[in-house]
Tab-separated table of C-alpha atoms and ligand atoms in Angstrom:
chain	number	residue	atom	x	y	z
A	1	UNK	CA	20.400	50.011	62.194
A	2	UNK	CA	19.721	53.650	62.241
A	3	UNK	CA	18.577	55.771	59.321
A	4	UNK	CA	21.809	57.356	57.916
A	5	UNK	CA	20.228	58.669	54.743
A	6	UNK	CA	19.338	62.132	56.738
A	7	UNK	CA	22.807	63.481	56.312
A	8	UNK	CA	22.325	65.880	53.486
A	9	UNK	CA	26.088	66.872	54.087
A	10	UNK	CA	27.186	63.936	52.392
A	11	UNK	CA	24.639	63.276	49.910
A	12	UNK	CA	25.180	66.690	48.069
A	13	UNK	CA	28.544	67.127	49.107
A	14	UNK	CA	29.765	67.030	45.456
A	15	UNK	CA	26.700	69.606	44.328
A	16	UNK	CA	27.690	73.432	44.139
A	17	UNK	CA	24.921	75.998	45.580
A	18	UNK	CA	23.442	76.325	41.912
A	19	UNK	CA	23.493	72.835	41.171
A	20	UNK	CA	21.283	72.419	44.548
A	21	UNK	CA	19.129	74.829	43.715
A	22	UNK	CA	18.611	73.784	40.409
A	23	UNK	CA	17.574	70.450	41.489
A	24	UNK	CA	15.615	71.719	44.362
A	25	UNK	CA	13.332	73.802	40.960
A	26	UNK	CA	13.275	70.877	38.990
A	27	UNK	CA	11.838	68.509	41.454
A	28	UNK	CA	9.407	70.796	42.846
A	29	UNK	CA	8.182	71.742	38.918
A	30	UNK	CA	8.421	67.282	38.455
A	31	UNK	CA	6.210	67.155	41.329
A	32	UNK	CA	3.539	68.861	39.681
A	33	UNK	CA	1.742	66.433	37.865
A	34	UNK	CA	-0.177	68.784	35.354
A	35	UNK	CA	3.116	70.575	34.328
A	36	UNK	CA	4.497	67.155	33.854
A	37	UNK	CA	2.174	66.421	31.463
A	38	UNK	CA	1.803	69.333	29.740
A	39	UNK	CA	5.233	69.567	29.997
A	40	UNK	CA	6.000	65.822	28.528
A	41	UNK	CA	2.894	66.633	25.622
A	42	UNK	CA	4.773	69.866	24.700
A	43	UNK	CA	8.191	68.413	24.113
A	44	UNK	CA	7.378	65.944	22.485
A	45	UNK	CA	5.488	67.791	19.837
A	46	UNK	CA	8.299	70.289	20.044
A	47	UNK	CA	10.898	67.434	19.140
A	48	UNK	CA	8.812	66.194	16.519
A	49	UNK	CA	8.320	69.247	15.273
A	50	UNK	CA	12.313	69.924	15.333
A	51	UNK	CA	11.469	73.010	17.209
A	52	UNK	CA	14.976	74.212	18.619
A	53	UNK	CA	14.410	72.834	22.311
A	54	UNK	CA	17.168	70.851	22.915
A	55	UNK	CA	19.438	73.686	24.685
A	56	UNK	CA	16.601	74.420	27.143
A	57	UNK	CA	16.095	70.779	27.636
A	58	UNK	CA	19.453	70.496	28.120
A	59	UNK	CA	19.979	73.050	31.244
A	60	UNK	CA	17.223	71.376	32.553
A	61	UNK	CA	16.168	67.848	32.463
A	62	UNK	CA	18.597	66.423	30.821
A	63	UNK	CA	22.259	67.370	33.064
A	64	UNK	CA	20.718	66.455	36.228
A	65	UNK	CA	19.665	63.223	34.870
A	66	UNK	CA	21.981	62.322	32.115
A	67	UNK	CA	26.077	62.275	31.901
A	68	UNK	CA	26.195	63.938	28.549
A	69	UNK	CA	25.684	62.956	24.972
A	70	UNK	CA	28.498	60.777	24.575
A	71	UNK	CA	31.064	58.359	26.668
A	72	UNK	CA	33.828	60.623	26.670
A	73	UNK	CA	30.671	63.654	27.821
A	74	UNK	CA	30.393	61.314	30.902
A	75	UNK	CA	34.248	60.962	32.404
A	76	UNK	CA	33.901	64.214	34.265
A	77	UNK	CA	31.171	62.925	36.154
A	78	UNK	CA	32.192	59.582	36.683
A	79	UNK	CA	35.705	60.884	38.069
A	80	UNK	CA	33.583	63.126	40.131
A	81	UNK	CA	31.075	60.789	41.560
A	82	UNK	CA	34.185	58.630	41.688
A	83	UNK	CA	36.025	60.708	44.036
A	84	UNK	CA	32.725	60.274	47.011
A	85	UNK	CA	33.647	56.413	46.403
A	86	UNK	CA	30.308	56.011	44.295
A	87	UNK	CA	30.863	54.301	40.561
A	88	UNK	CA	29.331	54.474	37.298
A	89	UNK	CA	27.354	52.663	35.019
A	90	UNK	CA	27.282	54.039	31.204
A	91	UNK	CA	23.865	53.138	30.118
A	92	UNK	CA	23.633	54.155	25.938
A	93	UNK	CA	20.229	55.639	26.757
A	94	UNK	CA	18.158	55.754	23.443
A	95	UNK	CA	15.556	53.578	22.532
A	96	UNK	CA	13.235	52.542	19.440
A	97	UNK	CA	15.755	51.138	17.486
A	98	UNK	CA	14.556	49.351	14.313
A	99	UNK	CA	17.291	48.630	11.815
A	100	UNK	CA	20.342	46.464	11.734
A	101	UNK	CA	22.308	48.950	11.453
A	102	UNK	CA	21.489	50.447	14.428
A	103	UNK	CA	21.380	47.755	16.544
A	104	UNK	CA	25.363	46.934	15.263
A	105	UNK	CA	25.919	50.455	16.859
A	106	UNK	CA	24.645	49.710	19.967
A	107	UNK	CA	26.623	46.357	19.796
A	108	UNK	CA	30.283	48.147	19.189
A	109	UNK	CA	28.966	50.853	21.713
A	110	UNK	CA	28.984	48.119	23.959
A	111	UNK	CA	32.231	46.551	23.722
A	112	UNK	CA	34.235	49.724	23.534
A	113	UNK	CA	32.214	50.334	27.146
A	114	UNK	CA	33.356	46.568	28.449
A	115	UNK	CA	36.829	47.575	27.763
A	116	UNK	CA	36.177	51.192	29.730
A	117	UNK	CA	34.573	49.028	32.471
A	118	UNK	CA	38.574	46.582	32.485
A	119	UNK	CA	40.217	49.673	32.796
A	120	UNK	CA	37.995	51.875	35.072
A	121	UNK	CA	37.508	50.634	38.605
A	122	UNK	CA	35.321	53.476	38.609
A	123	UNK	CA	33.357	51.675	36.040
A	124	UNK	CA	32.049	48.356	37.484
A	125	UNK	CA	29.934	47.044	35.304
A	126	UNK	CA	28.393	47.333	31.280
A	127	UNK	CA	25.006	47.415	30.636
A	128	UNK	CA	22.349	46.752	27.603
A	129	UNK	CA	18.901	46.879	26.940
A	130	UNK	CA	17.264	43.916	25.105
A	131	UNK	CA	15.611	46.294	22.350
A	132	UNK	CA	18.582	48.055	21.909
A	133	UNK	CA	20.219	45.402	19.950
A	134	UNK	CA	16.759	43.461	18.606
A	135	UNK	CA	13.619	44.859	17.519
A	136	UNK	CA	10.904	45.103	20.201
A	137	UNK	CA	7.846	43.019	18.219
A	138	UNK	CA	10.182	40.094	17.242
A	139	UNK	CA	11.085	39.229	20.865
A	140	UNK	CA	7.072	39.727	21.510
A	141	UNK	CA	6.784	36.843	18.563
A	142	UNK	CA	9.593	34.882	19.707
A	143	UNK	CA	8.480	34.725	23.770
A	144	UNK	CA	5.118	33.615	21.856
A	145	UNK	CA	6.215	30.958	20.726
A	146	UNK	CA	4.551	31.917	17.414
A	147	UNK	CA	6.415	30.061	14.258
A	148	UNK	CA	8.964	32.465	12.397
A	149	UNK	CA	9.224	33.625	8.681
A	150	UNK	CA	12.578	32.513	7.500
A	151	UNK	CA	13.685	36.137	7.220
A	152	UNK	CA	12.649	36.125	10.758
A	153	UNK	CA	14.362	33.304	11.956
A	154	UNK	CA	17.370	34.774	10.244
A	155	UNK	CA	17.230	38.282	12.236
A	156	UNK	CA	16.585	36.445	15.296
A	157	UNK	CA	19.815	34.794	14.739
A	158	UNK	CA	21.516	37.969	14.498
A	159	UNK	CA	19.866	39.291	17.980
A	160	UNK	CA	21.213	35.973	19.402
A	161	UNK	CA	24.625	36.595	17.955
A	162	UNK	CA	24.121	39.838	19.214
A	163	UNK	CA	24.048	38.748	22.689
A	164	UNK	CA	26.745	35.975	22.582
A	165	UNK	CA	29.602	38.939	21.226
A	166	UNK	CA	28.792	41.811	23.861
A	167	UNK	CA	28.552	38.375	26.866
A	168	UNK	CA	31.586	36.847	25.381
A	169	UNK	CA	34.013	39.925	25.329
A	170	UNK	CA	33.055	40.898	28.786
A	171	UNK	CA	33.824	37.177	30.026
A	172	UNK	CA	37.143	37.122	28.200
A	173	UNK	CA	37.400	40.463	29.899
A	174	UNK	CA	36.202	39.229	33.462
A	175	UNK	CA	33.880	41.972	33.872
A	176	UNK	CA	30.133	42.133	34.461
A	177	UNK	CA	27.441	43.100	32.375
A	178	UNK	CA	23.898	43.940	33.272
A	179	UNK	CA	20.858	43.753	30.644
A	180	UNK	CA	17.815	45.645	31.665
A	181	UNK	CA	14.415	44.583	31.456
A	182	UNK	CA	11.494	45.637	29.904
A	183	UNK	CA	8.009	45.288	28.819
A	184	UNK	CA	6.478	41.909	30.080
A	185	UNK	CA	5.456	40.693	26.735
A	186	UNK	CA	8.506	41.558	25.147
A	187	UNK	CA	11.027	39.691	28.117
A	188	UNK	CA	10.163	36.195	28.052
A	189	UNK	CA	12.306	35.805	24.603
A	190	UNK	CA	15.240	37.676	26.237
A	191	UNK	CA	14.771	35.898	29.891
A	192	UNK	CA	15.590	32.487	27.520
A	193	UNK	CA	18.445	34.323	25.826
A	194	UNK	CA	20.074	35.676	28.800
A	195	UNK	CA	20.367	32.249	30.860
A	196	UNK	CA	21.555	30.747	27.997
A	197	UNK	CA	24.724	33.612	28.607
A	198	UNK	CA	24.473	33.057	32.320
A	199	UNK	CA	24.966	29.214	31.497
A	200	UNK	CA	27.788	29.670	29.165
A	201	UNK	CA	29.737	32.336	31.159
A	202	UNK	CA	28.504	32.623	34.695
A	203	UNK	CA	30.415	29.295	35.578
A	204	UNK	CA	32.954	30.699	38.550
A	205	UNK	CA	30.950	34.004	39.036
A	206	UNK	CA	28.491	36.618	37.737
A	207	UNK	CA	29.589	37.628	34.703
A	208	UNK	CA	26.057	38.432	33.277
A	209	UNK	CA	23.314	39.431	35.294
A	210	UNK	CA	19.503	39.606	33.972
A	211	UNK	CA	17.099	42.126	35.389
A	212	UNK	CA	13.891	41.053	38.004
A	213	UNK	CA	10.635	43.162	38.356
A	214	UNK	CA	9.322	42.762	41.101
A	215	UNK	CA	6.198	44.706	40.664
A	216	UNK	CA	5.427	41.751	38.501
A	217	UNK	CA	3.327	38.833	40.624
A	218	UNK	CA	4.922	35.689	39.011
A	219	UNK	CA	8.969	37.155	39.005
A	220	UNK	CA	9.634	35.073	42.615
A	221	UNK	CA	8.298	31.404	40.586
A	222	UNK	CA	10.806	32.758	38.045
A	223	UNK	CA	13.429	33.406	40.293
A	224	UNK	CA	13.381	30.061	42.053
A	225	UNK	CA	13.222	28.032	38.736
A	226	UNK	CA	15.837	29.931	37.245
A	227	UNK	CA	18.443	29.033	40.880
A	228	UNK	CA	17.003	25.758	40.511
A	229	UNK	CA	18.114	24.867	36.840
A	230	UNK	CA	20.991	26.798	37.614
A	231	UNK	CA	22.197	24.431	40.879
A	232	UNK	CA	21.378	21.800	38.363
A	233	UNK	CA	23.418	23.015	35.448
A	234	UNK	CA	26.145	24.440	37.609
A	235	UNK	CA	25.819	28.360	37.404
A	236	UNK	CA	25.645	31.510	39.489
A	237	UNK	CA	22.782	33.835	38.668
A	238	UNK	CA	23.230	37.182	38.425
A	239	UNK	CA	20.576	39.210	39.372
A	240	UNK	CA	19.420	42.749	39.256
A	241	UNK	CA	16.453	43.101	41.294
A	242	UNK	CA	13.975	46.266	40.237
A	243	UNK	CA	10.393	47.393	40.990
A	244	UNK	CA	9.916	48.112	37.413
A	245	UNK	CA	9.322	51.241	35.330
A	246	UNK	CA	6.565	50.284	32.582
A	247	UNK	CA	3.699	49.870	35.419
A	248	UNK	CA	0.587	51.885	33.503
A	249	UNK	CA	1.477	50.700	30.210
A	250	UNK	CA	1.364	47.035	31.493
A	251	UNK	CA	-1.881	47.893	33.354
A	252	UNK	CA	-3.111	49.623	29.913
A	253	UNK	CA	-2.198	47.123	27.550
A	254	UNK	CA	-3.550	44.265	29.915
A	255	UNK	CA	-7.069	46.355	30.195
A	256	UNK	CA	-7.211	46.894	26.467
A	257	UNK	CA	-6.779	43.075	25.026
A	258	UNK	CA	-8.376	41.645	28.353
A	259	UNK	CA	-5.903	39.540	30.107
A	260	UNK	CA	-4.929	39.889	33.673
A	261	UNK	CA	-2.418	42.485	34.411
A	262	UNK	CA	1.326	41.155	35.247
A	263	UNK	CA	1.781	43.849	37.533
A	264	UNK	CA	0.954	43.344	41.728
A	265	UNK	CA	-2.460	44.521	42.851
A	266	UNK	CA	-0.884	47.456	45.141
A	267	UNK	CA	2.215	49.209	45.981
A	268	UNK	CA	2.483	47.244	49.353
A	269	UNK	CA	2.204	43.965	47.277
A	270	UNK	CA	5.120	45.297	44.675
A	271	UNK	CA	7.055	46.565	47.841
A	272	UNK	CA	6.417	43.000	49.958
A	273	UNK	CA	7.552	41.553	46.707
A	274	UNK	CA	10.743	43.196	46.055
A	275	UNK	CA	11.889	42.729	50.179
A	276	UNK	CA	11.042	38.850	49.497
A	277	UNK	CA	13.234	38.896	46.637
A	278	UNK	CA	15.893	40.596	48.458
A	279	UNK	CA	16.065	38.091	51.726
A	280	UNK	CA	15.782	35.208	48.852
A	281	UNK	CA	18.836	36.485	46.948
A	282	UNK	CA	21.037	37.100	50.053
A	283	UNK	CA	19.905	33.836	51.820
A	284	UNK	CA	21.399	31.977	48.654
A	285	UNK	CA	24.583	34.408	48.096
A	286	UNK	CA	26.702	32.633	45.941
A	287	UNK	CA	24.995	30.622	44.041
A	288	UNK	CA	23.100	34.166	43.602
A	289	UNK	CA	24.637	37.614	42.725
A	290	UNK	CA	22.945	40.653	43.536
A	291	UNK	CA	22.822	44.458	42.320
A	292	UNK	CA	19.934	46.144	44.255
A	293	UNK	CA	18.598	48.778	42.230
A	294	UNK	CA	16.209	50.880	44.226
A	295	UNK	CA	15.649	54.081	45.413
A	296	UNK	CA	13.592	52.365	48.514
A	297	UNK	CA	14.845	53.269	51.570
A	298	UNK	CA	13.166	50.292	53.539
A	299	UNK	CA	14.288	47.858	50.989
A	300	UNK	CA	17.985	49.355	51.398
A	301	UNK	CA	17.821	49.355	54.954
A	302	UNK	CA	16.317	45.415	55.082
A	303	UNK	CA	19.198	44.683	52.678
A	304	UNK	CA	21.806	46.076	54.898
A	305	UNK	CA	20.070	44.801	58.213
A	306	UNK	CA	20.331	41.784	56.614
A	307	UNK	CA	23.930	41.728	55.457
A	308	UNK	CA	24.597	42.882	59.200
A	309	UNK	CA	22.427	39.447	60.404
A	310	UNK	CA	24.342	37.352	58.592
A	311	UNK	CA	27.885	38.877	58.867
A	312	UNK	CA	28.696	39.646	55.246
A	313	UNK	CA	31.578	42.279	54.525
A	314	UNK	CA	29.710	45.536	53.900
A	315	UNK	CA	31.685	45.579	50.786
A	316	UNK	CA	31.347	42.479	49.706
A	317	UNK	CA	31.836	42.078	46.083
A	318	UNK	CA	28.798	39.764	45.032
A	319	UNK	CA	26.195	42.572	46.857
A	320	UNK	CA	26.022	46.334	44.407
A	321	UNK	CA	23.901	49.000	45.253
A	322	UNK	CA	22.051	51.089	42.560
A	323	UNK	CA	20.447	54.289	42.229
A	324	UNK	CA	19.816	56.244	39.010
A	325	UNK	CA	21.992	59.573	38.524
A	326	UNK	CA	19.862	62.256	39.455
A	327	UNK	CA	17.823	60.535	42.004
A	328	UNK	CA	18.231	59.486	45.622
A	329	UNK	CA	21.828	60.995	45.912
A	330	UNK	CA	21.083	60.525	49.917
A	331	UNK	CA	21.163	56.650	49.525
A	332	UNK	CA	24.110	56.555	47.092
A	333	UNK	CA	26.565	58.686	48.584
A	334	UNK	CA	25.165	57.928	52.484
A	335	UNK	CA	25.792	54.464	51.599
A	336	UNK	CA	29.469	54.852	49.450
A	337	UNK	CA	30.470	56.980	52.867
A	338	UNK	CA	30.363	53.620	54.602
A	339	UNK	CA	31.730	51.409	52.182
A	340	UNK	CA	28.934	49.947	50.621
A	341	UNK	CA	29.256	48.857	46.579
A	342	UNK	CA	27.210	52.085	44.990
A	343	UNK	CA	27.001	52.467	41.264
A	344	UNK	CA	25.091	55.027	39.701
A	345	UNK	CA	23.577	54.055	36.069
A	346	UNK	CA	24.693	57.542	34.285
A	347	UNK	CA	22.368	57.801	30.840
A	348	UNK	CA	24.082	59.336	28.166
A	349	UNK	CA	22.999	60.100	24.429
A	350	UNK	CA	21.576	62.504	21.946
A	351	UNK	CA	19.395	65.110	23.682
A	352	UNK	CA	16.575	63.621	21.726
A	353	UNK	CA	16.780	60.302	21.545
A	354	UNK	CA	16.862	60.134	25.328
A	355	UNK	CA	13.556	62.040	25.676
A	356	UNK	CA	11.478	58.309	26.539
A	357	UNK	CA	14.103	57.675	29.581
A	358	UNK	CA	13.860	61.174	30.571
A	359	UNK	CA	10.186	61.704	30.391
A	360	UNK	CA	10.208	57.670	32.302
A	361	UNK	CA	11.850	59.848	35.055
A	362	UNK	CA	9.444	62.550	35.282
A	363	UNK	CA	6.311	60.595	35.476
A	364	UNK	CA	7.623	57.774	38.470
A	365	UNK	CA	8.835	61.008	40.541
A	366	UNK	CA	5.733	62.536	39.670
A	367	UNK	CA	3.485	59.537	41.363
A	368	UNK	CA	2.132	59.513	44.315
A	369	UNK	CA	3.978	56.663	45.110
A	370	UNK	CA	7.155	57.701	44.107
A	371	UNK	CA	10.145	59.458	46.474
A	372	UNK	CA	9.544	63.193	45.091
A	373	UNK	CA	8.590	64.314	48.699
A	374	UNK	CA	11.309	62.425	50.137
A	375	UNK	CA	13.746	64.366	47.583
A	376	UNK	CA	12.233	67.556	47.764
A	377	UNK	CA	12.519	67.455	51.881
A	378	UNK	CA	16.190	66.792	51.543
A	379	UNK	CA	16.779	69.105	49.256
A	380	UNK	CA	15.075	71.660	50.953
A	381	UNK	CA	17.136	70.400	54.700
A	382	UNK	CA	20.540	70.928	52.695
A	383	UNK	CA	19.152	74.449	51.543
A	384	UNK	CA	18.604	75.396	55.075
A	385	UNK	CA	22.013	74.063	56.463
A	386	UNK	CA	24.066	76.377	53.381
A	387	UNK	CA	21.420	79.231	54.693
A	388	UNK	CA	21.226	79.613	50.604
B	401	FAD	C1	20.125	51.023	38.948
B	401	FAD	C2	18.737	50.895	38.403
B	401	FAD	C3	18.495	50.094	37.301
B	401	FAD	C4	17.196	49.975	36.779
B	401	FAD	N1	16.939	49.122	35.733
B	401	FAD	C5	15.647	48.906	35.360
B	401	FAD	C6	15.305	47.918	34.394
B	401	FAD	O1	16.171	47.237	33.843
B	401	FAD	N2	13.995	47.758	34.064
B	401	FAD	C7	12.987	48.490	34.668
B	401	FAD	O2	11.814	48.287	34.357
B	401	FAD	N3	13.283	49.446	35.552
B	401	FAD	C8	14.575	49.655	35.919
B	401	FAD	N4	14.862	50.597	36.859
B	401	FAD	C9	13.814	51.567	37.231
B	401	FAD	C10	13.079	51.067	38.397
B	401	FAD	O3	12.179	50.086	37.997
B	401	FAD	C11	12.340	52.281	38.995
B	401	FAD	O4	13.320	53.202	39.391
B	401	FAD	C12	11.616	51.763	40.163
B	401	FAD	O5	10.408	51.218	39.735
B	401	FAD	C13	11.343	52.772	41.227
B	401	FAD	O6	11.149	51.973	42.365
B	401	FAD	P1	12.022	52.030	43.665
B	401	FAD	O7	12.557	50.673	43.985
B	401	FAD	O8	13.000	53.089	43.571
B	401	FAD	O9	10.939	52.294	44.829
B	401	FAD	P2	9.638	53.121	45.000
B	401	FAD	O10	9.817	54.509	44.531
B	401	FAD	O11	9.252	52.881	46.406
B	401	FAD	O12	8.564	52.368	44.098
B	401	FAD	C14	7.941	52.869	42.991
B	401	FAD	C15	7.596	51.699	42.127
B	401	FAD	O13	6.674	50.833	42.779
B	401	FAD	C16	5.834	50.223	41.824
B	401	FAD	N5	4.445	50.633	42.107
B	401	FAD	C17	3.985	51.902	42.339
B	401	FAD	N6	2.644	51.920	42.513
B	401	FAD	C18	2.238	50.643	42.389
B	401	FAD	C19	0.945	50.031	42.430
B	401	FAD	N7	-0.180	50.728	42.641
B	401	FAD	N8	0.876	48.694	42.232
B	401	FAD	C20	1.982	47.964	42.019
B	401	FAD	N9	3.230	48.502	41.953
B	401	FAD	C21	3.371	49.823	42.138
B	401	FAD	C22	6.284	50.719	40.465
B	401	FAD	O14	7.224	49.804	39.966
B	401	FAD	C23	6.944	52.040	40.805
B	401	FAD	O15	7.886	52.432	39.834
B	401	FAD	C24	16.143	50.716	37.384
B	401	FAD	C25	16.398	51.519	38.498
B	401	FAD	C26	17.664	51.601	39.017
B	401	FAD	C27	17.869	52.458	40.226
């Protein structure tokens, strides 16, 4: 199959001269790794500080990667996107809750977005994180295994409950729900929580799909025991299938208390991984559901090679495509042109509150590793075709 994700035509179709430009000085400022982190160090004490930053953040960062700071914020883009046949994902981006209260939020956030997703075929899917609705060191105790306080106990009950409202309404609903994943030490307690949703409401189809890292080494044993209990049990697994964003504070923490990292030993190891776990997921389709989310384009093209191999519909509903808005608009739209399933996870939230996920971005694109040339290039080919 041939490359198609050179047409810059269609992947900026739906960006105005100023918009292109704009992105074109933001990635080429992301790509400088000392004015990233200068850049990060100063906002953040700026924020802290409630220096008044937000507006400048805001024309910056924050509209090329985020929808706005609320739902209704986001419609203009997800009609928008909409209209080049890619969808939308509304992903409540702010982290570091703590309180009950806040998690509740995030909860009733949730379910007004599952009823968005029912009426929006624009809006396929719903999606969580785990330490949006529980607090981040209890799941650490609870994938432990480490006995709970009663008090504990209790407020593990409520993350559980948690779970089982946001998976049940979007099962009455018959719409699917994705739940990110995190930090390793934090995701065995919500890996145990999420099959037991995948058990309870993924008996016909995906309703709820759980997230795979692949830049961890042990996520294929995972994968294969979880399809194995779930051919035993009698349900389809619904998988999204990442590299994984928390790679140098795994490496950190793991170097600090002296265990052996989670994460692959290279790039090419993380990359061989992830293609493994694509050919495994499509070689079981249907007892497996799949959202790729990836800004790879070798992974992409195995996938669709793949699909092509063994005659699947190119929009077949079990196989989703994902990039994050903002990034690797050449994939999304390239693929949506040809009838592909594209969605587009759309961050929204206070300006800052979403600072983590937005400063996440910065540093992958900064990497050497990461696709900053490969945007930059395109950018810069789309520039040349306008004559701007
Ligand atoms: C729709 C969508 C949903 C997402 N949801 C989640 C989620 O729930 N949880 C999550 O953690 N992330 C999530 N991500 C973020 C995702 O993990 C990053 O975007 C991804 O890591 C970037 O990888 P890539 O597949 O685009 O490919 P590339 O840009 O080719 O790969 C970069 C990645 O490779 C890995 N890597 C780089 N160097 C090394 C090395 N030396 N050794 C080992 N591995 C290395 C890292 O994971 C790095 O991020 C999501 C992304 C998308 C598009």
């Amino acid at each position: 199959m041939e490359n198609f994700f050179d047409n810059t035509e269609i992947a900026f179709k739906l960006k105005s001269d100023s918009e292109l430009e704009r992105a074109y000085f933001l990635f080429k400022m992301i790509a400088h790794q000392p004015l990233v982190r200068i850049g990060t160090a100063v906002t953040n004490f700026a924020i802290k500080a409630h220096l008044p930053v937000e507006g400048l953040i805001r024309a910056t960062v924050f509209d090329h990667f985020c929808g706005g700071v609320s739902e209704l914020d986001c419609m203009k883009t997800v009609d928008l996107v909409y209209s080049a046949g890619v969808c939308s994902v509304l992903d409540y981006s702010v982290e570091g809750n703590e309180t009950d209260q806040e998690f509740d939020a995030v909860v009733a956030r949730t379910l007004k977005i599952l009823d968005l997703v029912k009426e929006k075929t624009a809006i396929p899917f719903a999606v969580f994180k785990p330490t949006a609705v529980g607090r981040f060191d209890l799941y650490v105790k609870v994938g432990e295994g480490t006995s709970l306080t009663k008090e504990e106990q209790l407020e593990w009950d409520r993350v559980c409950l948690r779970y089982e409202t946001i998976c049940k309404k979007a099962y009455e609903l018959d719409v699917a729900l994705l739940i990110d994943a995190e930090e390793s030490y934090m995701q065995d307690a919500a890996d145990e929580l999420v099959e037991s949703m995948m058990k309870k409401y993924n008996r016909e189809k995906a309703i709820v799909f759980n997230t795979l890292q692949l830049y961890r080494w042990d996520r294929m044993d995972y994968l294969k025991g979880l399809h194995q209990r779930a051919k035993e049990d009698g349900f389809v697994v619904g998988m999204k299938l990442v590299r994984g964003a928390y790679m140098e504070k795994e490496n950190d923490r793991a170097e600090e208390m002296g265990y052996p990292t989670p994460i692959c030993e290279s790039k090419k190891a993380t990359d061989d991984n992830y293609n493994i776990a694509i050919r495994y997921m499509l070689d079981h389709l249907g007892e497996l559901e799949l959202f790729l989310g990836s800004h790879n384009e070798e992974s992409t093209v195995m996938a669709l090679n793949l699909m092509e191999e063994k005659n699947l519909e190119i929009n077949d509903s079990r196989i989703w495509f994902g990039q994050l808005y903002g990034m690797s608009d050449h994939i999304s739209y390239n693929l949506a042109d040809r009838g592909y399933n594209v969605a587009k996870y759309l961050p929204f939230g206070p300006v800052r509150d979403v600072m983590p996920y937005l400063i996440r971005r910065a540093e992958e694109n900064t990497s050497v590793a990461g696709q900053t040339t490969r945007e930059l290039s395109l950018l810069s080919q789309e520039r040349k075709r306008r004559k701007l």
